């Protein structure tokens, strides 16, 4: 009886930690009880959720796979197993588990949503649209469903439908940076640069530590020939994520556009060292060096670009 009461207390504490997203505390609270009795489903389920929240997806997968073996008719077990697989990039297996969860409980919006995300990651955008639309049918006031529906339409270049979905997401959550981010990207694709800059600047203001917001603000500024604004945005993205070769690349291209070839060379050398097998980095590096009349070095870089993509006559 004492052991049972203690386990219940641990579970209560762990669930409280989960609600507060204090995942390490939840794991440490439950691990002893789980090791003592791994077949106790409530303890195992809670521990698996805590491990997933902590980013320990492979360990969570083991627990949820064992729970599915114990009870294959319980939809939450399949759902959490699918989530742990999705976190590891195991999209085919994740889709199978999430589809089973949906089949067992077709009215749970979370299951539809996560299945849609999995399909989206697999590039199955039409199927993702169907999943998100079903999620919205059961939860029409959930901004996240409208956001992902808009993204899935965006990837199919159905910009009118993407605009409708993203506008709805913004109405429901006007201060969510991801809503402004994707609306900005949609407006950029439609070449509505001034409006795109407004949306992406709002995303930056809401989440200034998110490098991708700065990157896309830079991209729109560059495409609208606002070189100094593009440079400022891309310097911010490089500062936040210095191991991203694309960020160094575009900063280098922007500096090249401003005829600051030595600075451009430095950025493009960073891009080429981070993305060694990407020929476009070497191509632009060759251009930057060529403009400095260092023809032998330029030739080496351009030959490297050609060797990586032999059939490509020009990257311009």
Short mmCIF file of C-alpha atoms in Angstrom, two decimals:
data_model
loop_
_atom_site.label_atom_id
_atom_site.label_comp_id
_atom_site.label_asym_id
_atom_site.label_seq_id
_atom_site.Cartn_x
_atom_site.Cartn_y
_atom_site.Cartn_z
CA UNK A 1 0.00 0.00 0.00
CA UNK A 2 2.82 2.40 0.87
CA UNK A 3 4.50 1.70 -2.48
CA UNK A 4 1.23 2.33 -4.32
CA UNK A 5 0.69 5.66 -2.57
CA UNK A 6 4.24 6.74 -3.31
CA UNK A 7 3.87 5.88 -7.00
CA UNK A 8 0.65 7.90 -7.16
CA UNK A 9 2.41 10.87 -5.58
CA UNK A 10 5.26 10.57 -8.07
CA UNK A 11 2.76 10.49 -10.94
CA UNK A 12 0.94 13.54 -9.64
CA UNK A 13 4.21 15.45 -9.31
CA UNK A 14 5.44 14.32 -12.73
CA UNK A 15 2.22 15.41 -14.45
CA UNK A 16 2.58 18.80 -12.80
CA UNK A 17 6.14 19.03 -14.12
CA UNK A 18 4.91 18.09 -17.61
CA UNK A 19 2.34 20.88 -17.57
CA UNK A 20 5.13 23.31 -16.65
CA UNK A 21 7.41 21.77 -19.31
CA UNK A 22 9.94 20.84 -16.66
CA UNK A 23 10.85 17.64 -18.45
CA UNK A 24 14.09 16.70 -16.64
CA UNK A 25 12.28 16.96 -13.30
CA UNK A 26 9.46 14.74 -14.60
CA UNK A 27 11.95 12.13 -15.83
CA UNK A 28 13.88 12.01 -12.56
CA UNK A 29 10.61 11.74 -10.61
CA UNK A 30 9.38 8.70 -12.56
CA UNK A 31 12.47 6.77 -13.60
CA UNK A 32 12.76 4.73 -10.38
CA UNK A 33 9.07 3.74 -10.42
CA UNK A 34 9.31 2.76 -14.08
CA UNK A 35 12.41 0.62 -13.60
CA UNK A 36 10.69 -1.15 -10.70
CA UNK A 37 7.57 -1.91 -12.72
CA UNK A 38 7.92 -1.18 -16.48
CA UNK A 39 4.52 -2.75 -17.21
CA UNK A 40 2.66 -0.08 -15.24
CA UNK A 41 1.12 1.83 -18.13
CA UNK A 42 0.38 5.17 -16.48
CA UNK A 43 3.95 5.53 -15.23
CA UNK A 44 5.44 4.41 -18.56
CA UNK A 45 3.18 6.74 -20.55
CA UNK A 46 4.04 9.77 -18.44
CA UNK A 47 7.75 8.96 -18.54
CA UNK A 48 7.64 8.58 -22.33
CA UNK A 49 6.01 11.99 -22.67
CA UNK A 50 8.69 13.52 -20.46
CA UNK A 51 11.47 11.93 -22.51
CA UNK A 52 9.88 13.22 -25.73
CA UNK A 53 9.66 16.69 -24.27
CA UNK A 54 13.31 16.51 -23.35
CA UNK A 55 14.22 15.58 -26.93
CA UNK A 56 15.14 11.98 -26.06
CA UNK A 57 12.96 10.59 -28.84
CA UNK A 58 14.63 7.20 -29.25
CA UNK A 59 14.18 6.36 -25.55
CA UNK A 60 10.57 7.55 -25.71
CA UNK A 61 10.04 5.35 -28.76
CA UNK A 62 11.12 2.25 -26.82
CA UNK A 63 8.62 2.97 -24.07
CA UNK A 64 5.69 3.73 -26.38
CA UNK A 65 6.45 0.71 -28.59
CA UNK A 66 6.24 -1.47 -25.48
CA UNK A 67 2.94 0.16 -24.52
CA UNK A 68 1.51 -0.50 -28.00
CA UNK A 69 2.44 -4.17 -27.55
CA UNK A 70 0.59 -4.20 -24.23
CA UNK A 71 -2.53 -2.54 -25.68
CA UNK A 72 -2.76 -2.07 -29.44
CA UNK A 73 -6.28 -0.59 -29.22
CA UNK A 74 -5.31 2.46 -27.18
CA UNK A 75 -5.02 5.44 -29.56
CA UNK A 76 -2.81 7.65 -27.30
CA UNK A 77 -0.08 4.99 -27.32
CA UNK A 78 0.03 4.96 -31.13
CA UNK A 79 -0.07 8.77 -31.19
CA UNK A 80 2.87 9.20 -28.82
CA UNK A 81 4.84 6.50 -30.62
CA UNK A 82 4.21 8.37 -33.89
CA UNK A 83 5.35 11.64 -32.32
CA UNK A 84 8.59 10.08 -31.07
CA UNK A 85 9.28 8.63 -34.53
CA UNK A 86 8.47 11.97 -36.16
CA UNK A 87 11.01 13.59 -33.87
CA UNK A 88 13.67 11.23 -35.25
CA UNK A 89 12.77 11.84 -38.88
CA UNK A 90 11.31 8.33 -39.24
CA UNK A 91 8.45 9.63 -41.35
CA UNK A 92 7.15 6.38 -42.88
CA UNK A 93 6.95 4.65 -39.50
CA UNK A 94 5.53 7.76 -37.88
CA UNK A 95 2.81 7.95 -40.53
CA UNK A 96 1.85 4.34 -39.83
CA UNK A 97 1.54 4.93 -36.07
CA UNK A 98 -0.29 8.23 -36.43
CA UNK A 99 -2.69 6.71 -38.99
CA UNK A 100 -3.48 3.98 -36.46
CA UNK A 101 -4.19 6.61 -33.82
CA UNK A 102 -6.57 8.41 -36.19
CA UNK A 103 -8.30 5.13 -37.08
CA UNK A 104 -8.89 4.39 -33.39
CA UNK A 105 -10.07 7.93 -32.54
CA UNK A 106 -11.01 9.93 -35.62
CA UNK A 107 -12.39 12.88 -33.64
CA UNK A 108 -9.20 13.84 -31.78
CA UNK A 109 -7.79 16.99 -33.50
CA UNK A 110 -4.25 16.40 -32.23
CA UNK A 111 -4.00 13.11 -34.09
CA UNK A 112 -5.11 14.64 -37.39
CA UNK A 113 -2.75 17.56 -36.90
CA UNK A 114 0.33 15.47 -36.19
CA UNK A 115 -0.47 13.18 -39.10
CA UNK A 116 -0.72 16.27 -41.29
CA UNK A 117 2.67 17.46 -40.08
CA UNK A 118 4.16 14.07 -40.91
CA UNK A 119 2.67 14.11 -44.41
CA UNK A 120 3.94 17.67 -44.86
CA UNK A 121 7.46 16.60 -43.88
CA UNK A 122 7.24 13.84 -46.48
CA UNK A 123 6.29 16.33 -49.17
CA UNK A 124 2.78 14.90 -49.49
CA UNK A 125 1.16 18.31 -49.39
CA UNK A 126 -2.25 17.41 -50.84
CA UNK A 127 -2.64 14.63 -48.26
CA UNK A 128 -1.47 17.05 -45.56
CA UNK A 129 -4.18 19.51 -46.61
CA UNK A 130 -6.81 16.81 -46.12
CA UNK A 131 -5.49 16.02 -42.64
CA UNK A 132 -5.38 19.66 -41.56
CA UNK A 133 -8.86 20.31 -42.94
CA UNK A 134 -10.18 17.43 -40.84
CA UNK A 135 -8.36 18.79 -37.82
CA UNK A 136 -10.02 22.18 -38.41
CA UNK A 137 -13.42 20.54 -38.75
CA UNK A 138 -13.09 19.25 -35.18
CA UNK A 139 -11.30 22.34 -33.85
CA UNK A 140 -12.12 25.39 -36.01
CA UNK A 141 -10.73 27.91 -33.52
CA UNK A 142 -7.25 26.38 -33.37
CA UNK A 143 -4.82 28.79 -35.03
CA UNK A 144 -2.15 26.13 -35.45
CA UNK A 145 -4.38 24.09 -37.74
CA UNK A 146 -5.01 27.09 -39.99
CA UNK A 147 -1.29 27.93 -40.03
CA UNK A 148 -0.26 24.45 -41.17
CA UNK A 149 -3.10 24.33 -43.68
CA UNK A 150 -1.83 27.61 -45.11
CA UNK A 151 1.71 26.21 -45.29
CA UNK A 152 0.51 23.09 -47.11
CA UNK A 153 -1.38 25.20 -49.66
CA UNK A 154 1.67 27.47 -49.97
CA UNK A 155 3.91 24.53 -50.86
CA UNK A 156 1.49 23.67 -53.70
CA UNK A 157 1.60 27.30 -54.88
CA UNK A 158 -2.11 27.67 -54.21
CA UNK A 159 -1.52 31.17 -52.92
CA UNK A 160 -5.18 32.20 -52.78
CA UNK A 161 -6.06 29.32 -50.47
CA UNK A 162 -2.86 29.83 -48.47
CA UNK A 163 -3.81 33.48 -47.95
CA UNK A 164 -7.26 32.54 -46.66
CA UNK A 165 -5.86 30.03 -44.17
CA UNK A 166 -3.01 32.23 -42.96
CA UNK A 167 -5.33 35.22 -42.58
CA UNK A 168 -7.56 33.09 -40.37
CA UNK A 169 -4.56 32.03 -38.29
CA UNK A 170 -3.62 35.68 -37.80
CA UNK A 171 -7.14 36.58 -36.68
CA UNK A 172 -7.05 33.80 -34.10
CA UNK A 173 -3.48 34.48 -32.92
CA UNK A 174 -2.32 37.95 -34.02
CA UNK A 175 0.82 37.80 -31.87
CA UNK A 176 2.16 34.44 -33.05
CA UNK A 177 5.44 35.05 -34.89
CA UNK A 178 5.03 31.95 -37.06
CA UNK A 179 1.79 33.33 -38.49
CA UNK A 180 3.51 36.58 -39.51
CA UNK A 181 6.55 34.64 -40.79
CA UNK A 182 4.52 32.53 -43.20
CA UNK A 183 2.31 35.39 -44.28
CA UNK A 184 5.50 37.27 -45.12
CA UNK A 185 6.79 34.37 -47.17
CA UNK A 186 3.48 34.11 -48.99
CA UNK A 187 3.51 37.84 -49.82
CA UNK A 188 7.12 37.48 -50.98
CA UNK A 189 6.13 34.65 -53.34
CA UNK A 190 3.42 36.95 -54.70
CA UNK A 191 6.05 39.68 -55.14
CA UNK A 192 4.23 41.99 -52.74
CA UNK A 193 7.52 43.06 -51.25
CA UNK A 194 6.46 46.02 -49.11
CA UNK A 195 3.72 44.00 -47.40
CA UNK A 196 6.07 41.02 -47.03
CA UNK A 197 8.63 43.20 -45.27
CA UNK A 198 5.94 44.43 -42.86
CA UNK A 199 4.94 40.87 -41.98
CA UNK A 200 8.49 39.61 -41.57
CA UNK A 201 9.50 42.65 -39.55
CA UNK A 202 6.59 41.85 -37.24
CA UNK A 203 7.85 38.27 -36.96
CA UNK A 204 11.32 39.59 -36.10
CA UNK A 205 9.87 41.93 -33.48
CA UNK A 206 7.97 39.06 -31.86
CA UNK A 207 10.86 36.57 -32.01
CA UNK A 208 14.16 38.42 -32.47
CA UNK A 209 16.21 35.32 -31.62
CA UNK A 210 14.69 33.26 -34.45
CA UNK A 211 17.29 33.27 -37.24
CA UNK A 212 14.88 32.23 -40.00
CA UNK A 213 12.79 35.39 -39.48
CA UNK A 214 15.88 37.53 -40.08
CA UNK A 215 16.88 35.41 -43.07
CA UNK A 216 13.56 35.84 -44.87
CA UNK A 217 13.42 39.52 -44.01
CA UNK A 218 16.80 39.75 -45.70
CA UNK A 219 15.61 37.75 -48.70
CA UNK A 220 12.62 40.01 -49.32
CA UNK A 221 14.76 43.12 -48.83
CA UNK A 222 17.34 41.76 -51.28
CA UNK A 223 14.74 40.88 -53.91
CA UNK A 224 13.33 44.40 -53.63
CA UNK A 225 16.89 45.79 -54.02
CA UNK A 226 17.14 47.17 -50.50
CA UNK A 227 20.74 46.12 -50.12
CA UNK A 228 21.55 47.73 -46.75
CA UNK A 229 18.42 46.31 -45.12
CA UNK A 230 19.18 42.88 -46.55
CA UNK A 231 22.74 43.06 -45.24
CA UNK A 232 21.58 44.05 -41.76
CA UNK A 233 19.06 41.20 -41.63
CA UNK A 234 21.51 38.59 -42.90
CA UNK A 235 24.20 39.69 -40.48
CA UNK A 236 21.66 39.11 -37.72
CA UNK A 237 20.82 35.63 -39.02
CA UNK A 238 24.53 34.73 -39.25
CA UNK A 239 25.06 35.96 -35.70
CA UNK A 240 22.22 33.80 -34.42
CA UNK A 241 23.13 30.69 -36.40
CA UNK A 242 26.76 30.86 -37.55
CA UNK A 243 26.86 27.22 -38.70
CA UNK A 244 24.24 27.76 -41.44
CA UNK A 245 25.96 27.92 -44.82
CA UNK A 246 22.96 29.54 -46.55
CA UNK A 247 23.08 32.54 -44.24
CA UNK A 248 26.76 33.17 -44.98
CA UNK A 249 26.10 32.61 -48.68
CA UNK A 250 23.37 35.19 -49.02
CA UNK A 251 25.25 37.74 -46.96
CA UNK A 252 28.17 37.22 -49.34
CA UNK A 253 25.95 37.63 -52.40
CA UNK A 254 24.52 40.83 -50.93
CA UNK A 255 28.00 42.25 -50.34
CA UNK A 256 28.99 41.20 -53.86
CA UNK A 257 25.98 43.09 -55.19
CA UNK A 258 27.31 46.18 -53.41
CA UNK A 259 30.75 45.62 -55.01
CA UNK A 260 32.36 44.90 -51.63
CA UNK A 261 34.19 41.94 -53.06
CA UNK A 262 36.72 41.27 -50.30
CA UNK A 263 34.00 41.13 -47.64
CA UNK A 264 31.89 39.00 -49.95
CA UNK A 265 34.80 36.60 -50.40
CA UNK A 266 35.13 36.13 -46.64
CA UNK A 267 31.43 35.28 -46.28
CA UNK A 268 31.45 32.94 -49.24
CA UNK A 269 34.55 31.16 -47.97
CA UNK A 270 32.61 30.48 -44.75
CA UNK A 271 29.65 29.21 -46.78
CA UNK A 272 31.89 26.95 -48.86
CA UNK A 273 33.60 25.52 -45.76
CA UNK A 274 30.22 24.74 -44.16
CA UNK A 275 28.54 23.48 -47.33
CA UNK A 276 31.49 21.88 -49.03
CA UNK A 277 29.43 19.97 -51.60
CA UNK A 278 27.22 22.90 -52.63
CA UNK A 279 28.52 24.18 -55.95
CA UNK A 280 26.72 27.52 -55.77
CA UNK A 281 28.94 28.64 -52.87
CA UNK A 282 32.06 27.99 -54.95
CA UNK A 283 30.51 29.69 -57.95
CA UNK A 284 29.87 32.95 -56.10
CA UNK A 285 33.23 32.69 -54.33
CA UNK A 286 34.85 32.46 -57.74
CA UNK A 287 32.97 35.54 -58.86
CA UNK A 288 34.02 37.55 -55.81
CA UNK A 289 37.66 36.61 -56.29
CA UNK A 290 37.46 37.26 -60.04
CA UNK A 291 36.28 40.82 -59.39
CA UNK A 292 39.48 41.31 -57.36
CA UNK A 293 41.47 40.18 -60.44
CA UNK A 294 42.79 37.08 -58.64
CA UNK A 295 42.19 34.94 -61.67
CA UNK A 296 43.98 31.74 -60.66
CA UNK A 297 42.12 31.53 -57.36
CA UNK A 298 38.86 32.34 -59.15
CA UNK A 299 39.52 29.56 -61.64
CA UNK A 300 40.01 27.04 -58.81
CA UNK A 301 36.71 28.01 -57.21
CA UNK A 302 34.80 27.93 -60.48
CA UNK A 303 36.31 24.58 -61.48
CA UNK A 304 35.18 23.27 -58.10
CA UNK A 305 31.66 24.56 -58.81
CA UNK A 306 31.61 22.86 -62.21
CA UNK A 307 32.88 19.56 -60.75
CA UNK A 308 30.08 19.52 -58.19
CA UNK A 309 27.35 20.20 -60.78
CA UNK A 310 28.93 19.22 -64.13
CA UNK A 311 25.90 20.05 -66.29
CA UNK A 312 25.36 23.51 -64.85
CA UNK A 313 26.66 26.20 -67.16
CA UNK A 314 25.71 29.10 -64.89
CA UNK A 315 24.40 29.53 -61.37
CA UNK A 316 23.18 33.06 -62.03
#
